[in-house]
Short mmCIF file of C-alpha atoms in Angstrom, two decimals:
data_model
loop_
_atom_site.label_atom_id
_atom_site.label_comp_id
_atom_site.label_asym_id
_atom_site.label_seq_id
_atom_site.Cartn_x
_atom_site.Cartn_y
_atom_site.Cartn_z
CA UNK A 29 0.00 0.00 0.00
CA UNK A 30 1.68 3.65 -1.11
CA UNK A 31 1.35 5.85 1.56
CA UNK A 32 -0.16 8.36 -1.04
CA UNK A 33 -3.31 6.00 -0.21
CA UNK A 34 -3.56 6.69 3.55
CA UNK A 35 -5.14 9.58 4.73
CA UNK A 36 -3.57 10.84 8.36
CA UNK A 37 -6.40 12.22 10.54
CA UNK A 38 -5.79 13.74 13.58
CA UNK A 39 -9.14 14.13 15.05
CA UNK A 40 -8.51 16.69 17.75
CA UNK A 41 -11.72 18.09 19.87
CA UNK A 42 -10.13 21.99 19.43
CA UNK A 43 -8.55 21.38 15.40
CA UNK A 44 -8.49 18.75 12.82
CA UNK A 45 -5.23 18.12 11.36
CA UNK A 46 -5.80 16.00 8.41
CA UNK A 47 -3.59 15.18 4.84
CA UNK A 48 -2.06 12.44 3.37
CA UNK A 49 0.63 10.10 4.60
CA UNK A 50 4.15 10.82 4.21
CA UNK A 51 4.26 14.72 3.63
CA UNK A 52 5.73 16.89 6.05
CA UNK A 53 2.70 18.97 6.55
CA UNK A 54 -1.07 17.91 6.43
CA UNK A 55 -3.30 19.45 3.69
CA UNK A 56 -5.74 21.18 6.23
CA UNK A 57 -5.73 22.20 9.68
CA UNK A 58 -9.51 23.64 10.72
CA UNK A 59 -11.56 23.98 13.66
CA UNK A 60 -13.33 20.45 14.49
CA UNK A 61 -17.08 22.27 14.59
CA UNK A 62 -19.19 23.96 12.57
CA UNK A 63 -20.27 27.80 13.19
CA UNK A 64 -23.23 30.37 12.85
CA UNK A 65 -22.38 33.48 12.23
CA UNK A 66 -25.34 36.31 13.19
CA UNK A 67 -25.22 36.94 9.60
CA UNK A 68 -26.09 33.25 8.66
CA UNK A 69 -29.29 31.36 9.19
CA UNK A 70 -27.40 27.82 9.27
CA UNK A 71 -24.50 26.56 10.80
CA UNK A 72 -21.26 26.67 8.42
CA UNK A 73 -18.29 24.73 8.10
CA UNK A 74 -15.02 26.56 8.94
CA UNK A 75 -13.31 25.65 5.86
CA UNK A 76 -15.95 27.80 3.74
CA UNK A 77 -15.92 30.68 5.81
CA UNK A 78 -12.23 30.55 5.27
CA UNK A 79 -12.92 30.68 1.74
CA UNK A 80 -14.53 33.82 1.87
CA UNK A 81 -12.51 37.15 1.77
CA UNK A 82 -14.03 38.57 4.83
CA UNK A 83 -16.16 36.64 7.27
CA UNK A 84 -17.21 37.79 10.98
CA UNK A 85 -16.90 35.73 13.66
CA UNK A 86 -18.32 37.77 16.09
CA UNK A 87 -20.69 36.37 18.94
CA UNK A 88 -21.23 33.02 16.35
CA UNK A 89 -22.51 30.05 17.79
CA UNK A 90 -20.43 27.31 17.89
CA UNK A 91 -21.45 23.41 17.92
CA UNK A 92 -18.96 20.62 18.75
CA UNK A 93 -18.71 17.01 17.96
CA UNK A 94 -16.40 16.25 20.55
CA UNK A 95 -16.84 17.12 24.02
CA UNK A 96 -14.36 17.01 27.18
CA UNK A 97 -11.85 15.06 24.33
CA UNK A 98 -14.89 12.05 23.55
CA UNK A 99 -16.75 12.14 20.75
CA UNK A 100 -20.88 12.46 21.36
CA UNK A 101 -22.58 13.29 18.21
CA UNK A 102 -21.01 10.99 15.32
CA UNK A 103 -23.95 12.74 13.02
CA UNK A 104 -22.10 15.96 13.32
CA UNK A 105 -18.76 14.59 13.03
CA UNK A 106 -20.03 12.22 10.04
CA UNK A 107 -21.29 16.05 8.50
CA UNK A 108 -17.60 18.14 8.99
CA UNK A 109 -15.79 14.66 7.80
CA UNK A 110 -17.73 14.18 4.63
CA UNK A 111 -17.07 18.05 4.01
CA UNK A 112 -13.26 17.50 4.77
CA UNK A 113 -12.94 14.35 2.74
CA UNK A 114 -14.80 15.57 -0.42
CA UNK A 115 -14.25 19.23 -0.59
CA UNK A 116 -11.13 20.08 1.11
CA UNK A 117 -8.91 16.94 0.80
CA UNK A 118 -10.44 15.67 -2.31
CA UNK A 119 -9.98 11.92 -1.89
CA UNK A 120 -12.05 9.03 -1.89
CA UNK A 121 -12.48 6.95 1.08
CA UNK A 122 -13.41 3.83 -0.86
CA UNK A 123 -9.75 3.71 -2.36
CA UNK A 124 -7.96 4.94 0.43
CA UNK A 125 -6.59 3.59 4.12
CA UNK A 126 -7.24 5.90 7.62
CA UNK A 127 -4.92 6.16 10.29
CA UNK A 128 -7.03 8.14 12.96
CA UNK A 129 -5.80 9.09 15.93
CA UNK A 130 -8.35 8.67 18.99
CA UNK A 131 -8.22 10.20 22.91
CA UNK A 132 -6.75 8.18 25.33
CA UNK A 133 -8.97 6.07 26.99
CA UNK A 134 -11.63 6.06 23.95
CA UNK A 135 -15.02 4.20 25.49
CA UNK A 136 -15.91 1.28 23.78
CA UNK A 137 -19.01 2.58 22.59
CA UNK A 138 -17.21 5.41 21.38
CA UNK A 139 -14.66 3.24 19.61
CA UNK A 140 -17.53 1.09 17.92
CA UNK A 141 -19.40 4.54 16.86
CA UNK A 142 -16.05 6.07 15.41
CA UNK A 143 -15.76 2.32 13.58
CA UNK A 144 -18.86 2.64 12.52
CA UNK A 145 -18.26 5.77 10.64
CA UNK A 146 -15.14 5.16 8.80
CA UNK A 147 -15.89 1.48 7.83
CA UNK A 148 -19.94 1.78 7.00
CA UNK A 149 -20.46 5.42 6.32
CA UNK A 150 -17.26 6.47 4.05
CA UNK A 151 -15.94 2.81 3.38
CA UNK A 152 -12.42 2.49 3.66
CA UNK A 153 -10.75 -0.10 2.88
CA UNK A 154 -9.06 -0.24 5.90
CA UNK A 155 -7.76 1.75 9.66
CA UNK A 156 -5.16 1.95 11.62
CA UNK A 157 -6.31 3.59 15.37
CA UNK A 158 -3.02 5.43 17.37
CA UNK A 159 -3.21 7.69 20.33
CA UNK A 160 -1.06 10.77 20.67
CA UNK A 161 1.82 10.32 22.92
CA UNK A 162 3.26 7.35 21.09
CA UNK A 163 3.27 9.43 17.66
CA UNK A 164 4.77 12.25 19.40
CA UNK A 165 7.51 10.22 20.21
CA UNK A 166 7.75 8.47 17.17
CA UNK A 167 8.59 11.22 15.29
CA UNK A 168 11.28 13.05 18.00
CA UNK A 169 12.72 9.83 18.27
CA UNK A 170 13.11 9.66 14.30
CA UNK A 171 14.97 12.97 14.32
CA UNK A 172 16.37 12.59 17.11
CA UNK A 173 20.19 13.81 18.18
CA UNK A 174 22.32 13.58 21.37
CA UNK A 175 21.84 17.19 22.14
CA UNK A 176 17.75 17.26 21.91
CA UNK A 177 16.92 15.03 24.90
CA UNK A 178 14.85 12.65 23.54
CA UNK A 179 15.63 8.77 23.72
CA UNK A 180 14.83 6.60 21.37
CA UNK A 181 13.75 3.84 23.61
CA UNK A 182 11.76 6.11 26.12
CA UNK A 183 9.83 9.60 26.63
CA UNK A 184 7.43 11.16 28.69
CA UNK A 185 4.90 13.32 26.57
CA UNK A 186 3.58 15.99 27.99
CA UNK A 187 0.40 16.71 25.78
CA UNK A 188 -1.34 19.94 26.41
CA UNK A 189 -4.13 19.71 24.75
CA UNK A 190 -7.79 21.25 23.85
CA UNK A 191 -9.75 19.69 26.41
CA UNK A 192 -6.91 17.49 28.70
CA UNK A 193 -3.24 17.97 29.70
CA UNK A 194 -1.82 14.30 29.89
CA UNK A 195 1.56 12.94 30.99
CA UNK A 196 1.96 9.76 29.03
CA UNK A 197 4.87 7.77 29.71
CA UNK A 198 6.13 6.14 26.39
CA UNK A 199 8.51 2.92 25.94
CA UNK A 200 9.37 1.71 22.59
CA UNK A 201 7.14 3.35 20.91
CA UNK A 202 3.80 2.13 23.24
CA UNK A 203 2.17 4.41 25.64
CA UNK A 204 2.19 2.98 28.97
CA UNK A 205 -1.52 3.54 30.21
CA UNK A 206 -1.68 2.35 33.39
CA UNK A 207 1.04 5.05 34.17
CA UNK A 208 -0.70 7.93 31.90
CA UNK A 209 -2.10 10.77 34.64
CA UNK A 210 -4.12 13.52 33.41
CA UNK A 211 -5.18 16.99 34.35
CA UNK A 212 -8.54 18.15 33.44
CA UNK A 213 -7.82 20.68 32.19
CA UNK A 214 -7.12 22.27 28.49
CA UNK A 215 -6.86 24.94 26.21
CA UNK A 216 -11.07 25.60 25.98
CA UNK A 217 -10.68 25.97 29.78
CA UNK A 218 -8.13 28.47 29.78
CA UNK A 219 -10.28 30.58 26.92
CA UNK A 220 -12.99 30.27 29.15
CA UNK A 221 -11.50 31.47 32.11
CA UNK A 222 -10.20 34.43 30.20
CA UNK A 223 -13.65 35.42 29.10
CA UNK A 224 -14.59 35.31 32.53
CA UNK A 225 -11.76 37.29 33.78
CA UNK A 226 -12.43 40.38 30.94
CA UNK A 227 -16.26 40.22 31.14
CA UNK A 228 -15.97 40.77 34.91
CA UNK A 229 -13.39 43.57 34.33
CA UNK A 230 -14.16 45.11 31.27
CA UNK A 231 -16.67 44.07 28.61
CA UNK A 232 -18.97 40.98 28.25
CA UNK A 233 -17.20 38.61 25.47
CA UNK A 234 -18.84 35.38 26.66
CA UNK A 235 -20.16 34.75 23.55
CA UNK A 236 -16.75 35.72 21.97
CA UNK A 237 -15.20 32.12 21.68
CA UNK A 238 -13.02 32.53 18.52
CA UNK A 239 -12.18 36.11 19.66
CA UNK A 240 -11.16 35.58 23.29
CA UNK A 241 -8.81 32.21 21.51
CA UNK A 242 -7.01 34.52 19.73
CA UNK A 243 -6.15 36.74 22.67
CA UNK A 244 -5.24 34.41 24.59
CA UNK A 245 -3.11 32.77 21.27
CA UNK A 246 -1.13 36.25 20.70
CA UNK A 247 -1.05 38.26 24.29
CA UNK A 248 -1.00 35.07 27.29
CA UNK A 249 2.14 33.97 28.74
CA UNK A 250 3.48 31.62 31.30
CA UNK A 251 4.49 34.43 34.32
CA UNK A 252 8.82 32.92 36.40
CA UNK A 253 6.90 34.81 39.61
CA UNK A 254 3.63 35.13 39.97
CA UNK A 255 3.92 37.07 43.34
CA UNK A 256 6.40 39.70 41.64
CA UNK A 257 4.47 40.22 38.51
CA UNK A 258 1.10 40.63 40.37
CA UNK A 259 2.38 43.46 42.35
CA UNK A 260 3.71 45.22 38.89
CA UNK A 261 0.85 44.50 37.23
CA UNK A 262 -1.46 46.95 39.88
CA UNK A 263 0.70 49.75 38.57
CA UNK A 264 -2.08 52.68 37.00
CA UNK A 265 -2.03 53.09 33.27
CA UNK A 266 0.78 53.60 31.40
CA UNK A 267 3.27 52.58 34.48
CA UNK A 268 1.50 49.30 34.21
CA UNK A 269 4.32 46.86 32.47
CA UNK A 270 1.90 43.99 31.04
CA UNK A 271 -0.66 46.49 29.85
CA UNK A 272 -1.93 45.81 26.43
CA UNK A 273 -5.06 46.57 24.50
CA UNK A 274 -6.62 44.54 21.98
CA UNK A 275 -9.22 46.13 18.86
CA UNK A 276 -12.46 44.05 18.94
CA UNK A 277 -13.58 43.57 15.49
CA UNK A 278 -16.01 45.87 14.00
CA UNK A 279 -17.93 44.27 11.61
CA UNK A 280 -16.81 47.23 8.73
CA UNK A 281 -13.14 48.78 8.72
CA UNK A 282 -12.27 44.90 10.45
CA UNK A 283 -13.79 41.49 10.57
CA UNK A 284 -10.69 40.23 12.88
CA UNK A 285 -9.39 41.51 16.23
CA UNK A 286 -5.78 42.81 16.47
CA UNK A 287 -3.41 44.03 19.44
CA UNK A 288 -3.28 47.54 19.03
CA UNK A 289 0.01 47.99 20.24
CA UNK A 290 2.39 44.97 19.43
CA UNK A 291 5.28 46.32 20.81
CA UNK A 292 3.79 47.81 23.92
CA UNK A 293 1.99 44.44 24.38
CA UNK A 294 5.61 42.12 23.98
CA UNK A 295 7.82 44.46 26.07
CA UNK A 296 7.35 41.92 29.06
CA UNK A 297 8.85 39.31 26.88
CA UNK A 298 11.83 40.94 26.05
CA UNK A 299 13.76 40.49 29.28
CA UNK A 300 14.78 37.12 30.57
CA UNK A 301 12.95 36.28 33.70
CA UNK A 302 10.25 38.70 32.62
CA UNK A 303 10.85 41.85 35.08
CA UNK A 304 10.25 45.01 33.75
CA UNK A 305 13.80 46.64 32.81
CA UNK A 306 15.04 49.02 35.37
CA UNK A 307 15.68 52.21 32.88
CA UNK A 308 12.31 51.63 31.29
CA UNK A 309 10.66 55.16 31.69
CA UNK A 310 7.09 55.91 30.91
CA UNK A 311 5.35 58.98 30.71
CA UNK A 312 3.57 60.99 33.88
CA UNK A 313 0.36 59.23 34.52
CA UNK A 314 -2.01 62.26 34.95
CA UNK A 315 -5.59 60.95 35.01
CA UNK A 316 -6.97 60.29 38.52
CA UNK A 317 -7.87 57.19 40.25
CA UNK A 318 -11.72 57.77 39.79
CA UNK A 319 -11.09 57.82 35.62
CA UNK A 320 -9.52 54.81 35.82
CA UNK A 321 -12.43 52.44 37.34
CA UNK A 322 -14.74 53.83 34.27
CA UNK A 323 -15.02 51.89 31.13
CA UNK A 324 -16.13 53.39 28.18
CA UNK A 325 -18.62 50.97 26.49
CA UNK A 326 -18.31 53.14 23.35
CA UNK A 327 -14.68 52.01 22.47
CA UNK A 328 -14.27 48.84 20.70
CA UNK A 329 -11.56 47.56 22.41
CA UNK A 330 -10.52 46.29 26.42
CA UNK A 331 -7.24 46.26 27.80
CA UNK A 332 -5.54 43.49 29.78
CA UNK A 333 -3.03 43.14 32.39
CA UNK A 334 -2.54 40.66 34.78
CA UNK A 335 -4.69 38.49 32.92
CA UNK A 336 -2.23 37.73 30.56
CA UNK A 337 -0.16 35.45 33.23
CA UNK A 338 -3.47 34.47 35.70
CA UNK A 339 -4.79 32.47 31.90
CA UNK A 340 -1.91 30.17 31.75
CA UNK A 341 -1.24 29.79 35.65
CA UNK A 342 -3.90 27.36 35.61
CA UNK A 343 -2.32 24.73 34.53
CA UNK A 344 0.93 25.03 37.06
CA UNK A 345 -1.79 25.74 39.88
CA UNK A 346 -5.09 25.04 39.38
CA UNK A 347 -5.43 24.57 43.37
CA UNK A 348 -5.64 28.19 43.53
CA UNK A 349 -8.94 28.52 41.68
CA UNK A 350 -10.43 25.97 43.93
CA UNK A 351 -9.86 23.52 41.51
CA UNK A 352 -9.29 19.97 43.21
CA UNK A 353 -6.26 18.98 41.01
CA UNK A 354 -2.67 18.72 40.74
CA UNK A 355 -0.69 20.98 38.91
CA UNK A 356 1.48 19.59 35.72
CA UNK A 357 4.38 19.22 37.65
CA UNK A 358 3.21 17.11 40.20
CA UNK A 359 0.91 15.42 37.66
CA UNK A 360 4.27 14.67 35.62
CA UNK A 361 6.14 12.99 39.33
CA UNK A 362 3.01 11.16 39.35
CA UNK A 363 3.22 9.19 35.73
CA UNK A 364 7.13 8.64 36.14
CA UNK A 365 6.36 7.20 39.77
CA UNK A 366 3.91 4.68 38.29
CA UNK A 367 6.69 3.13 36.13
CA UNK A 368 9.56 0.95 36.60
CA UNK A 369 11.97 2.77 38.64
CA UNK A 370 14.70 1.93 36.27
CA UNK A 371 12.82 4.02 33.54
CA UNK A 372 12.68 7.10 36.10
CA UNK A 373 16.10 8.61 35.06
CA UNK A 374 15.03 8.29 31.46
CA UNK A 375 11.81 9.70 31.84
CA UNK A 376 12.94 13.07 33.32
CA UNK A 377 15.56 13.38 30.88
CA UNK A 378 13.30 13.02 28.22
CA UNK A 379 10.44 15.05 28.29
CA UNK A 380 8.35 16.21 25.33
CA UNK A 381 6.01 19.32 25.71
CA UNK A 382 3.41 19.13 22.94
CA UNK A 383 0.47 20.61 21.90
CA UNK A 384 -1.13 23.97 21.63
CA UNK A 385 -0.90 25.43 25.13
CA UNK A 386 2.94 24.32 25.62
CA UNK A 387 3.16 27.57 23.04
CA UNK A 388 3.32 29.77 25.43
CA UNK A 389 6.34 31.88 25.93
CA UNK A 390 8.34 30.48 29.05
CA UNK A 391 6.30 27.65 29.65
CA UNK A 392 9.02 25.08 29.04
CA UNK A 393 11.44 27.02 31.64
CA UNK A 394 8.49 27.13 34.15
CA UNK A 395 8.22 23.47 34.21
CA UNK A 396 11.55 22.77 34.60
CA UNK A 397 11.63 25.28 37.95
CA UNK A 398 8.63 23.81 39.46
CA UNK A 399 10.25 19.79 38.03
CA UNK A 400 13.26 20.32 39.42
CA UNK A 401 12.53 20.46 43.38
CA UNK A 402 10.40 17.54 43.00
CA UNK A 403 12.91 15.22 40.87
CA UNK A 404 16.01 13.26 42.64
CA UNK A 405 19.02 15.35 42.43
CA UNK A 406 20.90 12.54 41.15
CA UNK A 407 18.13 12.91 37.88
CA UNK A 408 18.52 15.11 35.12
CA UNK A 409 15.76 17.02 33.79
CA UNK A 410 15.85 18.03 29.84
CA UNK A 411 12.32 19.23 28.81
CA UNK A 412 12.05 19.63 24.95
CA UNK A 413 9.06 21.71 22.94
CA UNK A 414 8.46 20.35 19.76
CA UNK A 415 8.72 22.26 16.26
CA UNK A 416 5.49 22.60 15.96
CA UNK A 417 3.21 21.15 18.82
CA UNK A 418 0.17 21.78 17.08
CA UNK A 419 1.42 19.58 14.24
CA UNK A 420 3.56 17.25 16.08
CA UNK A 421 0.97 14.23 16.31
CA UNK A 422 -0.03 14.63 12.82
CA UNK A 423 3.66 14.11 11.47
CA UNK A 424 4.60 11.00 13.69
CA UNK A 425 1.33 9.60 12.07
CA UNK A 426 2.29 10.51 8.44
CA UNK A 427 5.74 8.60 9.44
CA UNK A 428 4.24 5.96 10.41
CA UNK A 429 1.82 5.61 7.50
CA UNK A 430 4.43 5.55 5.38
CA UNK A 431 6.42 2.59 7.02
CA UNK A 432 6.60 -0.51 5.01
CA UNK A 433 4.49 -2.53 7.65
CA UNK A 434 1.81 0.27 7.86
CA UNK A 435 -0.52 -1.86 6.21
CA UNK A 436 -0.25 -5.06 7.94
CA UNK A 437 -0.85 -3.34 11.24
CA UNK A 438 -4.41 -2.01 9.90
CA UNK A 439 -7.61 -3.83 9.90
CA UNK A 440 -9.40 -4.39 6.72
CA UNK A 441 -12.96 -3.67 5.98
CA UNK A 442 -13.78 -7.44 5.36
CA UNK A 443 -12.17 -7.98 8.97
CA UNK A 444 -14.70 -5.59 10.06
CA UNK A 445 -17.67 -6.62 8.86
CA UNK A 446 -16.68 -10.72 9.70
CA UNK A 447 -15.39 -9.76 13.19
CA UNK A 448 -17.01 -6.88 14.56
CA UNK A 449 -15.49 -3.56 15.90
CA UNK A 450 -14.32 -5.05 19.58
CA UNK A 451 -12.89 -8.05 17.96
CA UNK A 452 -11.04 -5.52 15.78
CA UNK A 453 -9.82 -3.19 17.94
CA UNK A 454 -7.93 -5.34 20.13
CA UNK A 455 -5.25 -5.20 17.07
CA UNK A 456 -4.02 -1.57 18.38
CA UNK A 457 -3.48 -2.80 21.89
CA UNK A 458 -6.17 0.03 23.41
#
């Protein structure tokens, strides 16, 4: 089987990533949900709105196939799939093989339903089924030299993810699940806890979900001390260091919102540990105190401050929103402890971050200071962020597509339809 045959689907509840077997890059990479703009009478898919020279956003509705990472309305998901397939990849199930990549943990029933769709509703001719962490470190391993930190034989994938963080333990190329520990919590969280945060302090974007993910995606960032940068970031106006505003979109001169003031908003990111420089002058703040709690519901815009670092804090301390769960640090100790202790050493000193929330700027260094205490000091700790961690699962699964025994691991239609999905999937060892 050519692995110009195999179509690579990463089926993630935030993005699809989905192309063809051994390219670098997958064809498309689109929200996995269809949207309603006010303007529209009928839910859309992504990928046509995309098409369209300007499209608004603003306050859609948004509906989901996936939810919490598990998949609970195959119709829907049957409805953006057949739109993918046809329109946007262009292939034809019927002549072509699927390697899909599932959640960890998949239900049975949600196994049988995903089954269900790629064997009776598209029809092809046969599927492979992989979970995240071991393509991860597939492909690190594959490229993989002395001075990156990733073993061949053994890794520990961090995978931040849309609606889980989960530290997977990997050993030759298998995901150890009895030692897998998760945190419940993901990327959706985080945008929803800064819509909260700016609706409380400025204006109401609860409705705002593809708005508030791009904030979050081009102002949020992981804060080396929290206690120091809280006290800067009460400073009044234009003393404030993290200040930054962002341009809500407007429906006529802009469709999109923008930062108005890139260089004001990145000047906390230009020093190492993230304190403001000492000869950093701003000018005289002259409006008074009384000014400063008003907000001007004419103006199209909102400014943020320490919101910036409280977003992404959640996942190194979710304790301190009342949240009854470990932070990723301790959630990391955790999956290395369930292992053999002669795999500890390698664990730590190979750690993968992946996934769209491990983009934020210093979150790699802040996981190796909160690791660190925690870790034997006979271990080393060597924390690696991957390329691209929003395409990182997608490429280990067009490498492995394209392996010579690719299509004797996959199960067949005909093996389907004789032996049932259960039968089936005990072939992928889930």
């Amino acid at each position: 089987m050519s692995s110009n045959n195999v179509v690579v689907l990463d089926n993630g509840a935030g993005l699809i990533k989905a192309g063809i077997g051994g390219n670098l890059d997958p064809t498309a990479i689109l929200p996995n949900c269809l949207a309603r703009p006010l303007s529209s009478k009928k839910f859309l898919h992504l990928s046509d709105l995309n098409a369209t020279a300007a499209f608004d956003l603003t306050s859609a509705a948004v509906r989901r196939p996936l939810d919490r990472g598990y998949l609970i309305n195959p119709d829907l998901q049957r409805e953006i799939w057949s739109n993918l397939f046809s329109n946007v990849l262009k292939i034809n199930p019927s002549h072509s093989s699927l390697l899909l990549v599932e959640p960890l943990f998949n239900l049975p029933s949600l196994q049988r339903a995903a089954d269900e769709l790629v064997f009776e509703e598209f029809g092809f001719e046969s599927l492979f089924v992989a979970d995240s962490p071991s393509l991860v470190h597939l492909y690190e391993a594959s490229r993989s030299r002395p001075s990156n930190g990733v073993s061949e034989q053994a890794s520990l994938v961090v995978d931040c993810g849309f609606s889980f963080t989960h530290a997977a333990p990997v050993f030759q190329n298998f995901t150890v699940n009895y030692a897998v520990k998760r945190l419940d919590l993901g990327g959706k969280a985080l945008t929803n806890y800064l819509k909260e945060l700016v609706s409380y302090r400025a204006v109401n974007v609860m409705d705002e979900t593809f708005i508030m993910d791009d904030v979050k995606e081009k102002l949020c960032f992981v804060s080396l001390d929290v206690a120091r940068d809280l006290q800067v970031a009460r400073k009044p106006g234009r003393d404030n260091y993290f200040r930054c505003t962002y341009v809500l979109p407007d429906g006529v001169t802009h469709t999109k919102g923008f930062v108005k003031d890139p260089d004001e908003a990145n000047r906390c990111l230009t020093s190492k540990d993230g304190a403001p420089k000492d000869d950093m002058e701003y000018p005289e703040v002259t409006e008074k105190a009384e000014d400063r709690k008003r907000v001007d519901l004419t103006k199209n815009e909102f400014s943020l401050t320490n919101e910036r670092f409280l977003v992404p804090e959640m996942i190194f301390r979710p304790a301190d929103l009342g949240m009854n769960q470990a932070g990723l640090a301790e959630c990391i100790v955790r999956a290395v402890n369930s292992c053999h202790v002669y795999l500890h050493p390698v664990l730590y000193e190979s750690i993968i971050l992946t996934g769209g929330s491990s983009l934020f700027p210093r979150f790699a260094e802040r996981l190796e200071r909160e690791l660190r205490p925690l870790v034997p000091d006979d271990y080393q700790v060597k924390i690696t962020t991957q390329e691209d961690p929003i395409l990182g699962v997608w490429r280990g699964g067009s490498l492995l597509a394209s392996s010579p025994d690719f299509e004797t691991m996959c199960v067949t239609k005909a093996e389907y339809e004789e032996l049932g999905s259960a039968r089936c999937r005990r072939r992928f060892f889930h």
